[in-house]
mmCIF file of C-alpha atoms in Angstrom:
data_model
loop_
_atom_site.group_PDB
_atom_site.id
_atom_site.type_symbol
_atom_site.label_atom_id
_atom_site.label_comp_id
_atom_site.label_asym_id
_atom_site.label_seq_id
_atom_site.Cartn_x
_atom_site.Cartn_y
_atom_site.Cartn_z
ATOM 1 C CA MET A 12 255.734 254.926 60.680
ATOM 2 C CA PRO A 13 258.241 256.985 62.730
ATOM 3 C CA ILE A 14 260.804 256.075 65.197
ATOM 4 C CA SER A 15 258.886 257.656 68.235
ATOM 5 C CA GLU A 16 254.979 256.778 66.990
ATOM 6 C CA ARG A 17 256.771 252.371 66.455
ATOM 7 C CA GLN A 18 258.148 253.001 70.317
ATOM 8 C CA THR A 19 254.643 254.870 71.580
ATOM 9 C CA ALA A 20 252.651 252.135 69.716
ATOM 10 C CA ARG A 21 255.540 249.166 71.346
ATOM 11 C CA GLU A 22 254.841 250.672 74.715
ATOM 12 C CA THR A 23 251.553 250.937 74.793
ATOM 13 C CA ASP A 24 251.209 247.289 73.648
ATOM 14 C CA TYR A 25 253.127 246.020 76.205
ATOM 15 C CA GLN A 26 251.416 247.917 78.534
ATOM 16 C CA ALA A 27 248.138 246.115 77.233
ATOM 17 C CA GLN A 28 250.062 243.080 77.385
ATOM 18 C CA ILE A 29 250.906 243.741 81.416
ATOM 19 C CA GLN A 30 247.080 244.134 82.429
ATOM 20 C CA GLN A 31 245.565 241.901 80.214
ATOM 21 C CA ASN A 32 248.080 239.911 82.383
ATOM 22 C CA ILE A 33 247.140 241.528 85.768
ATOM 23 C CA GLU A 34 243.632 240.557 84.556
ATOM 24 C CA ILE A 35 243.971 236.781 83.749
ATOM 25 C CA LEU A 36 246.159 236.151 87.003
ATOM 26 C CA LYS A 37 243.169 238.240 89.243
ATOM 27 C CA ARG A 38 240.820 235.563 86.841
ATOM 28 C CA ASP A 39 243.066 232.931 87.134
ATOM 29 C CA LEU A 40 245.187 232.178 91.010
ATOM 30 C CA PRO A 41 241.802 232.422 93.323
ATOM 31 C CA PRO A 42 240.495 229.029 91.689
ATOM 32 C CA LEU A 43 243.682 227.258 90.991
ATOM 33 C CA PHE A 44 243.202 224.203 93.112
ATOM 34 C CA GLU A 45 240.029 223.528 91.133
ATOM 35 C CA ARG A 46 240.713 224.330 87.868
ATOM 36 C CA ASP A 47 242.978 225.354 85.439
ATOM 37 C CA ILE A 48 244.509 228.361 84.476
ATOM 38 C CA SER A 49 245.187 230.064 81.443
ATOM 39 C CA TYR A 50 248.555 229.295 79.447
ATOM 40 C CA ASP A 51 248.718 232.071 76.864
ATOM 41 C CA ILE A 52 250.564 234.742 79.022
ATOM 42 C CA TYR A 53 253.381 232.859 79.348
ATOM 43 C CA THR A 54 256.520 232.097 77.411
ATOM 44 C CA LYS A 55 257.236 228.656 76.320
ATOM 45 C CA ASP A 56 260.871 228.795 78.310
ATOM 46 C CA ILE A 57 259.211 229.650 81.512
ATOM 47 C CA CYS A 58 260.900 228.864 84.862
ATOM 48 C CA PHE A 59 258.559 228.694 87.976
ATOM 49 C CA THR A 60 260.728 228.257 91.498
ATOM 50 C CA ASP A 61 259.637 227.982 94.683
ATOM 51 C CA PRO A 62 260.675 226.803 98.341
ATOM 52 C CA ILE A 63 260.872 223.194 97.268
ATOM 53 C CA ASN A 64 261.098 223.243 93.068
ATOM 54 C CA THR A 65 262.469 224.526 90.025
ATOM 55 C CA PHE A 66 260.685 223.634 86.930
ATOM 56 C CA HIS A 67 261.891 224.637 83.209
ATOM 57 C CA GLY A 68 259.389 224.929 80.414
ATOM 58 C CA LYS A 69 255.574 225.314 79.641
ATOM 59 C CA PHE A 70 254.888 221.803 80.006
ATOM 60 C CA SER A 71 256.580 221.142 83.558
ATOM 61 C CA TYR A 72 255.004 224.217 84.345
ATOM 62 C CA ARG A 73 251.475 223.092 83.187
ATOM 63 C CA ILE A 74 252.512 219.632 85.321
ATOM 64 C CA VAL A 75 252.966 222.333 88.877
ATOM 65 C CA TYR A 76 249.242 223.192 88.246
ATOM 66 C CA TRP A 77 248.209 219.973 87.890
ATOM 67 C CA SER A 78 250.113 218.528 90.490
ATOM 68 C CA LEU A 79 248.537 221.302 93.024
ATOM 69 C CA ARG A 80 244.851 220.501 92.198
ATOM 70 C CA PHE A 81 245.767 216.896 92.372
ATOM 71 C CA HIS A 82 246.483 216.897 95.361
ATOM 72 C CA ALA A 83 244.105 219.356 96.842
ATOM 73 C CA GLN A 84 241.742 217.062 96.065
ATOM 74 C CA LEU A 85 243.333 214.201 97.507
ATOM 75 C CA PHE A 86 244.537 215.274 100.745
ATOM 76 C CA PHE A 87 242.833 218.612 101.948
ATOM 77 C CA THR A 88 238.778 218.418 102.548
ATOM 78 C CA LYS A 89 238.714 221.954 101.923
ATOM 79 C CA ILE A 90 241.352 224.309 100.402
ATOM 80 C CA ALA A 91 242.134 227.166 99.062
ATOM 81 C CA LEU A 92 243.918 230.999 98.025
ATOM 82 C CA ASP A 93 243.094 234.157 98.992
ATOM 83 C CA LEU A 94 244.317 236.592 96.700
ATOM 84 C CA HIS A 95 244.885 239.708 98.321
ATOM 85 C CA ASP A 96 246.501 242.000 95.269
ATOM 86 C CA VAL A 97 247.779 241.735 91.766
ATOM 87 C CA SER A 98 249.747 245.052 90.480
ATOM 88 C CA GLN A 99 252.354 245.621 88.988
ATOM 89 C CA THR A 100 255.342 246.992 90.751
ATOM 90 C CA GLU A 101 258.362 247.426 88.271
ATOM 91 C CA GLN A 102 258.345 247.613 84.476
ATOM 92 C CA ASP A 103 259.066 244.503 84.163
ATOM 93 C CA LYS A 104 257.449 242.538 87.317
ATOM 94 C CA ILE A 105 254.187 241.778 88.507
ATOM 95 C CA GLU A 106 253.307 240.653 91.786
ATOM 96 C CA ALA A 107 250.605 239.135 93.952
ATOM 97 C CA ASN A 108 250.229 238.464 97.551
ATOM 98 C CA TRP A 109 248.019 235.598 98.577
ATOM 99 C CA THR A 110 247.185 232.823 101.295
ATOM 100 C CA VAL A 111 246.330 229.430 100.954
ATOM 101 C CA ARG A 112 244.186 227.980 103.864
ATOM 102 C CA GLY A 113 243.033 224.521 104.208
ATOM 103 C CA SER A 114 241.326 221.322 105.932
ATOM 104 C CA LEU A 115 243.274 218.125 105.739
ATOM 105 C CA ARG A 116 241.728 214.956 105.136
ATOM 106 C CA LEU A 117 243.524 213.148 108.550
ATOM 107 C CA PRO A 118 241.780 212.156 111.505
ATOM 108 C CA TRP A 119 242.986 214.521 113.297
ATOM 109 C CA LYS A 120 241.588 218.176 112.772
ATOM 110 C CA THR A 121 244.408 219.971 110.914
ATOM 111 C CA HIS A 122 244.943 222.993 108.945
ATOM 112 C CA ILE A 123 247.657 224.668 107.009
ATOM 113 C CA PHE A 124 247.717 228.236 106.351
ATOM 114 C CA PHE A 125 250.416 230.012 105.211
ATOM 115 C CA LYS A 126 250.880 233.768 102.989
ATOM 116 C CA GLY A 127 253.210 233.874 100.085
ATOM 117 C CA ASN A 128 254.149 236.419 97.050
ATOM 118 C CA SER A 129 254.500 235.271 93.167
ATOM 119 C CA SER A 130 256.768 237.358 91.499
ATOM 120 C CA TYR A 131 255.999 237.342 87.626
ATOM 121 C CA TYR A 132 258.972 238.783 85.471
ATOM 122 C CA LEU A 133 258.219 239.845 82.271
ATOM 123 C CA ASN A 134 259.603 239.502 78.956
ATOM 124 C CA GLU A 135 259.787 242.183 75.885
ATOM 125 C CA HIS A 136 256.461 241.152 75.243
ATOM 126 C CA GLY A 137 255.233 241.870 78.373
ATOM 127 C CA LEU A 138 255.136 237.784 78.563
ATOM 128 C CA ILE A 139 256.184 235.669 81.767
ATOM 129 C CA TYR A 140 259.063 234.092 81.964
ATOM 130 C CA LYS A 141 259.814 233.080 85.241
ATOM 131 C CA HIS A 142 257.568 232.919 88.187
ATOM 132 C CA VAL A 143 259.071 232.723 91.652
ATOM 133 C CA ASP A 144 256.688 232.211 94.587
ATOM 134 C CA THR A 145 258.455 232.588 98.399
ATOM 135 C CA TRP A 146 256.375 231.742 101.408
ATOM 136 C CA ASP A 147 256.114 233.364 105.046
ATOM 137 C CA ARG A 148 257.670 230.412 106.460
ATOM 138 C CA GLN A 149 259.906 227.585 105.296
ATOM 139 C CA PRO A 150 258.613 224.784 104.447
ATOM 140 C CA THR A 151 259.348 222.496 107.031
ATOM 141 C CA GLU A 152 256.998 224.951 109.079
ATOM 142 C CA VAL A 153 253.957 224.753 106.821
ATOM 143 C CA LEU A 154 254.304 220.438 106.774
ATOM 144 C CA LYS A 155 254.688 221.096 110.483
ATOM 145 C CA GLN A 156 250.951 222.114 110.834
ATOM 146 C CA PHE A 157 249.905 219.004 109.254
ATOM 147 C CA LEU A 158 250.874 217.273 112.934
ATOM 148 C CA PRO A 159 248.836 216.707 115.698
ATOM 149 C CA GLU A 160 249.413 219.729 118.740
ATOM 150 C CA ALA A 161 250.572 216.284 120.738
ATOM 151 C CA ILE A 162 253.179 215.795 118.779
ATOM 152 C CA LYS A 163 254.263 219.454 118.483
ATOM 153 C CA ARG A 164 254.328 219.999 121.693
ATOM 154 C CA PHE A 165 256.613 216.598 122.053
ATOM 155 C CA ASN A 166 258.758 217.266 118.964
ATOM 156 C CA GLU A 167 259.802 221.025 120.795
ATOM 157 C CA THR A 168 260.665 219.551 124.246
ATOM 158 C CA LEU A 169 263.919 217.499 122.411
#
């Protein structure tokens, strides 16, 4: 097979893998607080970073998702990830925009709400080797949503 045909075949395979990644992300992300995701689209040395943590390796990545499900069931009566968009934004990058909203298991009625973006970086085979989450506010601002309004108002006066 001539070099140009091999190159075209590789590019076709790469784009097919990216489309598969996008479809899997669209399927996996909305119910991530309820069921596990597919790990076939990630490299074994995946790096995950969010505003609080950084983890390396597929085993650690699995623990991140297990922890999300565990804590969602433990601390929330309702929690959801609303997926707004998943698309290829660069040759080697997929982005997902989402919102997390939920109701905490606390005596006072408190809710959590924040928007975020997941950037997935792709290797030469189209597999995800890096996942970076960003949020629309600092982690402390997200955590302040857990406090009752009276405590929030008191803290604002200090």
